[in-house]
Structures are given as C-alpha cells and as structure tokens.
One Martini backbone bead per residue (centre of mass of N, CA, C, O) as a GRO file, in nm:
protein
  208
    1MET     BB    1   1.251   2.741   2.660
    2PRO     BB    2   1.434   2.925   2.488
    3ALA     BB    3   1.376   3.118   2.216
    4GLN     BB    4   1.627   3.035   2.049
    5ALA     BB    5   1.582   2.727   2.073
    6GLN     BB    6   1.302   2.720   1.946
    7GLU     BB    7   1.383   2.832   1.670
    8SER     BB    8   1.589   2.610   1.600
    9GLN     BB    9   1.384   2.377   1.616
   10ARG     BB   10   1.191   2.476   1.394
   11GLU     BB   11   1.400   2.473   1.165
   12ARG     BB   12   1.485   2.171   1.180
   13THR     BB   13   1.162   2.066   1.152
   14GLY     BB   14   1.002   2.290   0.959
   15GLN     BB   15   0.883   2.511   1.133
   16GLY     BB   16   0.761   2.824   1.014
   17VAL     BB   17   0.893   2.740   0.722
   18GLY     BB   18   0.730   2.707   0.437
   19ASP     BB   19   0.434   2.666   0.570
   20PRO     BB   20   0.107   2.596   0.413
   21ALA     BB   21  -0.119   2.532   0.634
   22ALA     BB   22  -0.322   2.780   0.585
   23SER     BB   23  -0.341   2.642   0.309
   24LYS     BB   24  -0.446   2.474   0.044
   25PRO     BB   25  -0.341   2.224  -0.114
   26PRO     BB   26  -0.286   2.070  -0.374
   27ALA     BB   27  -0.458   1.809  -0.494
   28PRO     BB   28  -0.246   1.578  -0.470
   29ILE     BB   29  -0.178   1.643  -0.172
   30GLN     BB   30  -0.461   1.625  -0.058
   31ASN     BB   31  -0.489   1.324  -0.124
   32VAL     BB   32  -0.264   1.225   0.055
   33ILE     BB   33  -0.371   1.335   0.323
   34GLU     BB   34  -0.655   1.206   0.321
   35ARG     BB   35  -0.563   0.912   0.300
   36ALA     BB   36  -0.393   0.907   0.554
   37MET     BB   37  -0.618   0.997   0.757
   38GLY     BB   38  -0.796   0.735   0.687
   39LEU     BB   39  -0.567   0.548   0.865
   40LEU     BB   40  -0.639   0.599   1.134
   41GLY     BB   41  -0.586   0.325   1.370
   42ILE     BB   42  -0.405   0.142   1.236
   43PRO     BB   43  -0.222  -0.113   1.295
   44TYR     BB   44   0.076  -0.224   1.373
   45ARG     BB   45   0.298  -0.394   1.125
   46TRP     BB   46   0.547  -0.575   1.038
   47GLY     BB   47   0.532  -0.551   0.686
   48GLY     BB   48   0.291  -0.383   0.642
   49THR     BB   49   0.059  -0.286   0.338
   50SER     BB   50  -0.237  -0.272   0.478
   51PRO     BB   51  -0.533  -0.232   0.639
   52GLU     BB   52  -0.567  -0.541   0.694
   53SER     BB   53  -0.260  -0.596   0.807
   54GLY     BB   54  -0.123  -0.340   0.835
   55PHE     BB   55   0.150  -0.113   0.945
   56ASP     BB   56   0.434   0.020   0.857
   57CYS     BB   57   0.598   0.294   0.777
   58SER     BB   58   0.656   0.221   0.473
   59GLY     BB   59   0.383   0.089   0.405
   60LEU     BB   60   0.218   0.345   0.437
   61VAL     BB   61   0.356   0.523   0.227
   62ARG     BB   62   0.320   0.335  -0.014
   63PHE     BB   63   0.014   0.320  -0.012
   64VAL     BB   64  -0.053   0.622  -0.047
   65PHE     BB   65   0.113   0.671  -0.314
   66ARG     BB   66  -0.028   0.454  -0.480
   67GLU     BB   67  -0.331   0.543  -0.445
   68THR     BB   68  -0.284   0.857  -0.541
   69LEU     BB   69  -0.024   0.832  -0.775
   70GLY     BB   70   0.083   0.547  -0.890
   71VAL     BB   71   0.338   0.480  -0.692
   72ASN     BB   72   0.629   0.286  -0.638
   73LEU     BB   73   0.794   0.229  -0.356
   74PRO     BB   74   1.006   0.129  -0.158
   75ALA     BB   75   1.022  -0.086   0.127
   76ARG     BB   76   1.232   0.109   0.258
   77SER     BB   77   1.311   0.395   0.417
   78ASP     BB   78   1.609   0.428   0.314
   79GLU     BB   79   1.525   0.399   0.012
   80ILE     BB   80   1.326   0.630  -0.005
   81GLY     BB   81   1.556   0.847   0.080
   82LYS     BB   82   1.684   0.843  -0.231
   83PHE     BB   83   1.434   1.002  -0.314
   84GLY     BB   84   1.390   1.285  -0.444
   85GLU     BB   85   1.398   1.595  -0.273
   86LYS     BB   86   1.619   1.754  -0.093
   87LEU     BB   87   1.578   1.930   0.206
   88LEU     BB   88   1.585   2.204   0.367
   89SER     BB   89   1.582   2.335   0.651
   90GLY     BB   90   1.265   2.475   0.691
   91ASN     BB   91   1.093   2.348   0.402
   92LEU     BB   92   0.811   2.241   0.463
   93GLN     BB   93   0.545   2.041   0.316
   94PRO     BB   94   0.280   1.901   0.244
   95GLY     BB   95   0.379   1.554   0.167
   96ASP     BB   96   0.626   1.523   0.290
   97LEU     BB   97   0.909   1.340   0.389
   98VAL     BB   98   1.002   1.209   0.707
   99PHE     BB   99   1.311   1.144   0.891
  100PHE     BB  100   1.441   0.882   1.116
  101ASN     BB  101   1.636   0.773   1.405
  102THR     BB  102   1.518   0.468   1.579
  103MET     BB  103   1.771   0.223   1.522
  104ARG     BB  104   2.062   0.320   1.473
  105LYS     BB  105   1.956   0.415   1.177
  106SER     BB  106   1.939   0.555   0.895
  107MET     BB  107   1.627   0.605   0.803
  108SER     BB  108   1.425   0.403   0.994
  109HIS     BB  109   1.204   0.640   0.961
  110VAL     BB  110   0.865   0.727   0.834
  111GLY     BB  111   0.672   1.017   0.725
  112ILE     BB  112   0.391   1.246   0.691
  113TYR     BB  113   0.355   1.565   0.620
  114LEU     BB  114   0.087   1.808   0.722
  115GLY     BB  115   0.159   2.042   0.891
  116ASP     BB  116   0.200   2.235   1.164
  117GLY     BB  117   0.423   2.027   1.286
  118ARG     BB  118   0.302   1.758   1.153
  119PHE     BB  119   0.280   1.391   1.160
  120LEU     BB  120   0.237   1.079   0.988
  121HIS     BB  121   0.234   0.739   1.138
  122ALA     BB  122   0.391   0.422   1.202
  123PRO     BB  123   0.547   0.349   1.484
  124ALA     BB  124   0.492   0.062   1.661
  125SER     BB  125   0.461  -0.186   1.846
  126GLY     BB  126   0.123  -0.138   1.965
  127GLY     BB  127   0.040   0.062   1.760
  128VAL     BB  128  -0.088   0.338   1.564
  129VAL     BB  129  -0.197   0.534   1.343
  130ARG     BB  130  -0.059   0.873   1.371
  131VAL     BB  131  -0.033   1.195   1.520
  132GLU     BB  132   0.251   1.419   1.543
  133LYS     BB  133   0.492   1.619   1.686
  134MET     BB  134   0.808   1.744   1.591
  135ASP     BB  135   0.872   1.895   1.886
  136MET     BB  136   0.929   1.649   2.014
  137PRO     BB  137   1.206   1.537   2.164
  138TYR     BB  138   1.223   1.260   2.028
  139TRP     BB  139   1.213   1.374   1.727
  140VAL     BB  140   1.430   1.589   1.731
  141LYS     BB  141   1.669   1.393   1.796
  142ARG     BB  142   1.589   1.198   1.519
  143TYR     BB  143   1.608   1.393   1.302
  144GLU     BB  144   1.720   1.381   0.930
  145GLY     BB  145   1.487   1.472   0.729
  146ALA     BB  146   1.376   1.549   0.383
  147ARG     BB  147   1.133   1.470   0.115
  148ARG     BB  148   1.036   1.541  -0.224
  149MET     BB  149   0.802   1.371  -0.456
  150LEU     BB  150   0.730   1.644  -0.601
  151SER     BB  151   0.690   1.863  -0.820
  152GLU     BB  152   0.615   2.191  -0.876
  153GLN     BB  153   0.347   2.083  -1.041
  154TRP     BB  154   0.215   1.840  -0.882
  155GLN     BB  155   0.244   1.558  -1.080
  156ALA     BB  156   0.530   1.414  -0.998
  157ILE     BB  157   0.770   1.222  -0.934
  158THR     BB  158   1.098   1.253  -0.818
  159LEU     BB  159   1.378   1.133  -0.999
  160PRO     BB  160   1.661   1.000  -1.063
  161GLY     BB  161   1.754   1.125  -1.386
  162VAL     BB  162   1.512   1.332  -1.377
  163LEU     BB  163   1.389   1.603  -1.475
  164PRO     BB  164   1.224   1.846  -1.373
  165GLY     BB  165   0.870   1.791  -1.396
  166ARG     BB  166   0.642   1.674  -1.609
  167LEU     BB  167   0.463   1.347  -1.594
  168HIS     BB  168   0.270   1.228  -1.847
  169GLY     BB  169   0.163   0.914  -1.848
  170ALA     BB  170   0.413   0.910  -2.088
  171GLU     BB  171   0.750   0.861  -2.057
  172THR     BB  172   1.104   0.864  -2.126
  173LEU     BB  173   1.394   0.637  -2.060
  174GLY     BB  174   1.585   0.511  -2.284
  175GLY     BB  175   1.300   0.402  -2.432
  176GLU     BB  176   1.136   0.373  -2.171
  177ARG     BB  177   0.845   0.339  -2.007
  178LEU     BB  178   0.671   0.585  -1.806
  179SER     BB  179   0.421   0.508  -1.573
  180MET     BB  180   0.167   0.707  -1.381
  181GLY     BB  181  -0.065   0.535  -1.397
  182PRO     BB  182  -0.272   0.280  -1.297
  183GLU     BB  183  -0.119   0.059  -1.475
  184SER     BB  184   0.152   0.076  -1.275
  185ARG     BB  185   0.087  -0.043  -0.996
  186GLY     BB  186   0.007  -0.312  -0.910
  187ASP     BB  187   0.213  -0.458  -0.693
  188MET     BB  188   0.388  -0.342  -0.434
  189ASP     BB  189   0.599  -0.602  -0.413
  190GLN     BB  190   0.547  -0.627  -0.749
  191PRO     BB  191   0.663  -0.466  -0.981
  192THR     BB  192   0.628  -0.358  -1.275
  193ALA     BB  193   0.791  -0.313  -1.573
  194ALA     BB  194   0.683   0.006  -1.567
  195ASP     BB  195   0.826   0.083  -1.324
  196PRO     BB  196   1.018   0.356  -1.255
  197LEU     BB  197   1.217   0.247  -1.042
  198GLU     BB  198   1.304  -0.006  -1.193
  199ILE     BB  199   1.417   0.137  -1.441
  200LEU     BB  200   1.627   0.318  -1.300
  201LEU     BB  201   1.790   0.096  -1.159
  202ARG     BB  202   1.868  -0.044  -1.422
  203LYS     BB  203   2.015   0.203  -1.551
  204LEU     BB  204   2.217   0.226  -1.287
  205GLY     BB  205   2.302  -0.085  -1.217
  206GLN     BB  206   2.104  -0.208  -0.963
  207LYS     BB  207   1.991  -0.410  -1.176
  208PRO     BB  208   1.962  -0.703  -1.371
   0.00000   0.00000   0.00000
C-alpha cells in the first residue's frame, strides 16, 4: 500500500494520532482495559451479557463498563453510540468505544479500543472475545467512528445534557439523583430507578 494511503488509513482508524499507548492510562481506563482483557476467549452468544452466558458485542461493552465504572449502558450498539463524546478521526485513546457497520446498519458493532491500533470485541457466532487490529481491511472498510465515555478528569461517563466534568457519588439533574457508585448498578437489563441513562432519557421525553 502506498505511504500516503497508509497514512490516511491510520488517521481514519485513529492510529498514530493522539494514541497514548506508550504510557499507562489513568486508573479508571486501566481498570476498563484490564477487565476487558480478562474476558478474552469467552464465547460469542447473541444477547449474551455475562461470562457465564457468553457475550455479544454490546453485552461485552455493557458488562465491562458496569463492572468497572458502575454505569449501565443501553442494550444495543447503535444506542450506545448516541452517548458520550463523539471523537474526531485520529484521536483515539484506550477505553474509547469504536463502532462499525457490519450488518448494513449504522453502528451495528462495537468494541473497546486498547491503544496501538488494536481493539477488543465479541465478533460473531462461532467466535470468542478477542483482540484485532483496526487496520485490517475488513474493519477499515466498516469503521464508522468512536465515542469517549469518560470526561477529561477520567471520573465519570459523559452523558447528553450533562456538562463535561466530574460527577462524584451523587449529582443531580432536574432534582433527580444521579448515582455513579456501586449502588446504581442493579441488573444490567433492568436499570434501577437511579440509573443515569434512564433518568436522562426520561428528562428528554424518550421514556414514559
């Protein structure tokens, strides 16, 4: 591949630009990466949300972020893609979520960026949780972008309608409590009343 094409490909998939792979990420991100890596080899299962049942792509991401950050993300990859900070091409950092069109549907696949041009994901039926390079032709062709779920202070998920910054223990939005601690985790598929995503969707008129 010509050098110019290689450079364009690296920029599009976030490699080589703003990638702190050479240094150790902040503790919350390191926890995300280590927990995700601990799930390597778990079989793929459509709708799976735990190591015991297996994972699909969004179930894997939800499990890791719930276990490490105490945050419940939506069940579908395209819904996850509506949250967090949209990243410019070529500005990926470990812990960012990367999205692909693998089913002729926007953001139909999601994985966790590890740094150094690699991401971890639950691929498809018959596969297992594994690490792959983003510069593989298959992924380059289907890459659709990335989202950052943590604020610059590496403390809390960034949600629509909430100004960037630290969300410690309990903050409020319209008088309702946003809990980021373990007490908010609940069941992944049945968010608790204090779940921040549930509160925000209700405030935005997207929930009854």
